[in-house]
Tab-separated table of C-alpha atoms in Angstrom:
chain	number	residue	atom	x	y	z
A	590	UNK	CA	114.802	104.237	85.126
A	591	UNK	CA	116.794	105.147	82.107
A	592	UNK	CA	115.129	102.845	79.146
A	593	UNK	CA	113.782	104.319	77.051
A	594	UNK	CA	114.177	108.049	79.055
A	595	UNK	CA	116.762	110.708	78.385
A	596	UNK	CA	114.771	113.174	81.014
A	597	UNK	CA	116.670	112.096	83.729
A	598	UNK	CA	119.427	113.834	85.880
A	599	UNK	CA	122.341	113.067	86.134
A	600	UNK	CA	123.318	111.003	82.852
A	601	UNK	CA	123.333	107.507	84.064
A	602	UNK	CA	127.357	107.109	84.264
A	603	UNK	CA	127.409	110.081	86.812
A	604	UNK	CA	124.837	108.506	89.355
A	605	UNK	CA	127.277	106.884	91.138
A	606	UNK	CA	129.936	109.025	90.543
A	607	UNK	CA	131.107	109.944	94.544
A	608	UNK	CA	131.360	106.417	95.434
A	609	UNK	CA	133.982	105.987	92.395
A	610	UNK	CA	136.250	109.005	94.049
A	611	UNK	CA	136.307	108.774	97.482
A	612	UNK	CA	135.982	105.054	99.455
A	613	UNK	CA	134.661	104.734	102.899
A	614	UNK	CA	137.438	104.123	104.465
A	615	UNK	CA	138.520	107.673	103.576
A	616	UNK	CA	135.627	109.501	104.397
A	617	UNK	CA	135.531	111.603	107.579
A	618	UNK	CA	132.379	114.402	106.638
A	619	UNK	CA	129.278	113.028	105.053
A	620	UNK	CA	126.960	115.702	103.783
A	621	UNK	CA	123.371	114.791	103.158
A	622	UNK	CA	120.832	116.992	101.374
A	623	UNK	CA	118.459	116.936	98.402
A	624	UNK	CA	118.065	115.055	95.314
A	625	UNK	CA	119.754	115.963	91.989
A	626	UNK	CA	119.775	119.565	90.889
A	627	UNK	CA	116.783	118.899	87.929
A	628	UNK	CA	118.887	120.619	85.140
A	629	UNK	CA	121.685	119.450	82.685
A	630	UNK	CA	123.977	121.247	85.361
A	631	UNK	CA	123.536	118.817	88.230
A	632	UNK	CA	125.386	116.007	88.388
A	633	UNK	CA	126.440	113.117	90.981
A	634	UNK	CA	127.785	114.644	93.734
A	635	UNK	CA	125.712	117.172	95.631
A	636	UNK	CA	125.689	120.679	94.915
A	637	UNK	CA	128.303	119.512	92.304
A	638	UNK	CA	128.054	121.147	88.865
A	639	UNK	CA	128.405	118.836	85.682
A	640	UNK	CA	131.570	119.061	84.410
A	641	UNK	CA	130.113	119.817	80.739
A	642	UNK	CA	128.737	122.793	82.518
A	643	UNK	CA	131.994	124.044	84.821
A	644	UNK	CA	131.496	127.726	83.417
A	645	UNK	CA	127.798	128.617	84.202
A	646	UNK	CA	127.393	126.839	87.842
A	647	UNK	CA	123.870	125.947	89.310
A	648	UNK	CA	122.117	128.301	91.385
A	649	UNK	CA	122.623	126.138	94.439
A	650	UNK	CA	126.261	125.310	93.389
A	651	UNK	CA	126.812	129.381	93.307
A	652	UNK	CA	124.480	129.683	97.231
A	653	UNK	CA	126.820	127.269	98.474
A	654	UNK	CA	130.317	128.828	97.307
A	655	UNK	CA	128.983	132.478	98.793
A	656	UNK	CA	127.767	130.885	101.646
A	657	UNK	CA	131.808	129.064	102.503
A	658	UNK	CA	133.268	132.510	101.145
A	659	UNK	CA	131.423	134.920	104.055
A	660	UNK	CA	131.869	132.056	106.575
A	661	UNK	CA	135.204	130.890	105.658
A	662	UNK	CA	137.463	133.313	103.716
A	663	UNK	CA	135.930	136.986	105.094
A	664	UNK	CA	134.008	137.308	101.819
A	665	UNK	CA	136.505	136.427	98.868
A	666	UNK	CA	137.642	132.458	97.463
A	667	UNK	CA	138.774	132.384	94.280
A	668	UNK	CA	139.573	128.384	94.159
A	669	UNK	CA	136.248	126.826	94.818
A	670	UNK	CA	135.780	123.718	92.888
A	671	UNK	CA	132.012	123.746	91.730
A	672	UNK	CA	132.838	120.070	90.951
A	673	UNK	CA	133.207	119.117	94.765
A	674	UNK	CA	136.562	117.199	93.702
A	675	UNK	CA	138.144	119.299	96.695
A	676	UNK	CA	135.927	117.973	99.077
A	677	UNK	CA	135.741	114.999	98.054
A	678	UNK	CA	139.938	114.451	98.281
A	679	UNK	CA	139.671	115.429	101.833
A	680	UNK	CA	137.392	112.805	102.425
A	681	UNK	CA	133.961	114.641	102.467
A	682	UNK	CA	131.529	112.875	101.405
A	683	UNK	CA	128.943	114.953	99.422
A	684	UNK	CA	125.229	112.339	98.865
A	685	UNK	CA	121.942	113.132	97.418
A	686	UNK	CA	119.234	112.076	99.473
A	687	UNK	CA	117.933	110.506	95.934
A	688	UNK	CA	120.483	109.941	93.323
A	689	UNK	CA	118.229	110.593	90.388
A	690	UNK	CA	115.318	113.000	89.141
A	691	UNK	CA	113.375	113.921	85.951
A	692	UNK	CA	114.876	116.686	84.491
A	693	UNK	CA	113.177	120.033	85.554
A	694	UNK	CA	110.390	118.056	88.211
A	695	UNK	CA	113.067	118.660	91.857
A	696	UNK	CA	112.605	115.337	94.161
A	697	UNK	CA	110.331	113.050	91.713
A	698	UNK	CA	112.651	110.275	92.578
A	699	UNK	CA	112.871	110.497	96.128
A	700	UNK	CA	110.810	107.039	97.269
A	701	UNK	CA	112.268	105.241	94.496
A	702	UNK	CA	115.995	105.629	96.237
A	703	UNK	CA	115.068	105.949	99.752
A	704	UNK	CA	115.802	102.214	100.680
A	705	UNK	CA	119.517	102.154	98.492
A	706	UNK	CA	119.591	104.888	100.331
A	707	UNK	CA	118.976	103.679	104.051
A	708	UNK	CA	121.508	101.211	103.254
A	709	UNK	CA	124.326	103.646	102.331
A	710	UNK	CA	124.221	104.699	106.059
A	711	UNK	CA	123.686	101.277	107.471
A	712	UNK	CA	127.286	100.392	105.398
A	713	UNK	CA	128.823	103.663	106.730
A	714	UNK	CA	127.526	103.255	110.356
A	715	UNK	CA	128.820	99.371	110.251
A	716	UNK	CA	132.490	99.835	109.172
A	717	UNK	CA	133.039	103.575	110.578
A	718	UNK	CA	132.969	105.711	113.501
A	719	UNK	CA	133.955	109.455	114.267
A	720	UNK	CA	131.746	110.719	111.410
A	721	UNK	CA	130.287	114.490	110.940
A	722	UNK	CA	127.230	113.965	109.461
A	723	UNK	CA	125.535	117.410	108.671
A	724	UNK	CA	121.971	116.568	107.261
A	725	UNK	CA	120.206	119.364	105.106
A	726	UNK	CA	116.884	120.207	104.876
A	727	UNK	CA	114.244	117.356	105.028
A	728	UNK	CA	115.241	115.134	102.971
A	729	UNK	CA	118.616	114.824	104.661
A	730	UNK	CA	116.655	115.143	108.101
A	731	UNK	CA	114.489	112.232	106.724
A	732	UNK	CA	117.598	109.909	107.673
A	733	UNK	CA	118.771	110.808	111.239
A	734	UNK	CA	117.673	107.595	112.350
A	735	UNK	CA	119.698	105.342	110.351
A	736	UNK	CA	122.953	107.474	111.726
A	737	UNK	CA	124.418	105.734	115.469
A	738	UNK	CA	124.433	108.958	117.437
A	739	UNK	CA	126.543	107.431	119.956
A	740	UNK	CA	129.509	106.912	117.630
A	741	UNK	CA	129.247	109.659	115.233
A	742	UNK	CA	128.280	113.707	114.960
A	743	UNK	CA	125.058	114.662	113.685
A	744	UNK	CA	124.423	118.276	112.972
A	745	UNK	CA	121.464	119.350	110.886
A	746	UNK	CA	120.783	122.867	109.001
A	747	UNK	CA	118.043	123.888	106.330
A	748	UNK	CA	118.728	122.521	102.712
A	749	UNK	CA	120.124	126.127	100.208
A	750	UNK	CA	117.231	125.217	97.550
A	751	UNK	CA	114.959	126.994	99.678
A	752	UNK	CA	116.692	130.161	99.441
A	753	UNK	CA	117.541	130.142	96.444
A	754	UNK	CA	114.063	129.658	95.205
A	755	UNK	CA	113.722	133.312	97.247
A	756	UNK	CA	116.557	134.871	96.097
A	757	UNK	CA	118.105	135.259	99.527
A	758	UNK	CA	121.743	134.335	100.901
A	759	UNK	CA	122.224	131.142	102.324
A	760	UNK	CA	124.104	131.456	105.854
A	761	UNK	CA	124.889	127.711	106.669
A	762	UNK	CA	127.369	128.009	109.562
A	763	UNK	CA	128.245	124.195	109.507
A	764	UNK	CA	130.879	124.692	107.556
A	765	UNK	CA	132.946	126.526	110.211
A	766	UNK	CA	131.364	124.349	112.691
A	767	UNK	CA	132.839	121.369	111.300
A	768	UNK	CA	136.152	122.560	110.954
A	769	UNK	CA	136.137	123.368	114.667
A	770	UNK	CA	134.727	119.611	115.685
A	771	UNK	CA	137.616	118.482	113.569
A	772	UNK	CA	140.357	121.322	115.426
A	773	UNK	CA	139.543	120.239	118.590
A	774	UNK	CA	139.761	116.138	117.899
A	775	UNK	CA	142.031	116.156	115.428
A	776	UNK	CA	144.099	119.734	115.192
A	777	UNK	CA	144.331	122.482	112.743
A	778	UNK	CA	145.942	121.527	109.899
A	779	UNK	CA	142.964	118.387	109.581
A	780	UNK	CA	140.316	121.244	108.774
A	781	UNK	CA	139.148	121.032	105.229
A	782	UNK	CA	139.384	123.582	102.839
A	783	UNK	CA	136.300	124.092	101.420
């Protein structure tokens, strides 16, 4: 993908990038949504923000923090981490459906990752159980069936790049949601701070 091709998000040392900071064995929320934000902003890690670009978030990286702020902390966070290190050291799990994308064309690499992607899951469902998966939009939708229902949670919500395209709020209430699966199984002071 890269020869010869510098039009391609993220640069090709951040692809894998989540699977370098947080193992499986440590993972207790996977998050599934879209493919690379198609800017110099978007890096690895969904909804992450580039580190070169820490000061002037993505769109979606922005949608997302408002969203957790109104849901989470009555309107007002002053710590989120547009880098998704947070989550990611309390063992959430944040994947693009497709780990790569030409730069400004959203999704043009989506078939080319779908199997690496199937087998992700398969590796997650084999050697883990008591998951939260929350799968966003279609493209996260796309993989419910590659998820063991019987051994896992699946909850499913609309992906933020849609309203964000329109200029509208994004009112995910997963996030709450999941900290209340995780309250009642596990107790309070498991909840992640997102």
């Amino acid at each position: 993908l890269y020869k010869n091709n510098d039009a391609i998000q993220p640069k090709k040392e951040e692809v894998f990038e989540v699977f370098k900071k947080l193992s499986w064995k440590d993972t207790r929320v996977v998050i599934l949504g879209e493919g690379p934000i198609a800017t110099p902003a978007g890096g690895g890690i969904l909804f992450g923000t580039n580190k070169r670009f820490i000061l002037a978030p993505s769109r979606v990286a922005v949608a997302v923090q408002g969203c957790i702020e109104r849901q989470i902390y009555n309107g007002l966070d002053f710590n989120f981490d547009y880098s998704m290190q947070n989550w990611l050291n309390q063992g959430v799990l944040p994947l693009h459906s497709s780990f790569t994308t030409e730069r400004m064309i959203t999704n043009s690499h989506t078939k080319i990752w779908r199997e690496f992607t199937r087998g992700v899951l398969k590796g997650i469902n084999n050697n883990r159980t008591g998951l939260i998966f929350l799968l966003l939009g279609e493209d996260g939708r796309y993989f419910k069936d590659f998820i063991d229902e019987k051994n896992n949670i699946i909850l499913e919500y609309h992906s933020p790049i849609h309203d964000v395209r329109k200029y509208r709020d994004w009112n995910c209430p997963m996030f709450s949601k999941i900290n209340s699966i995780i309250n009642k199984t596990n107790g309070k002071e498991f909840e992640i701070k997102w």
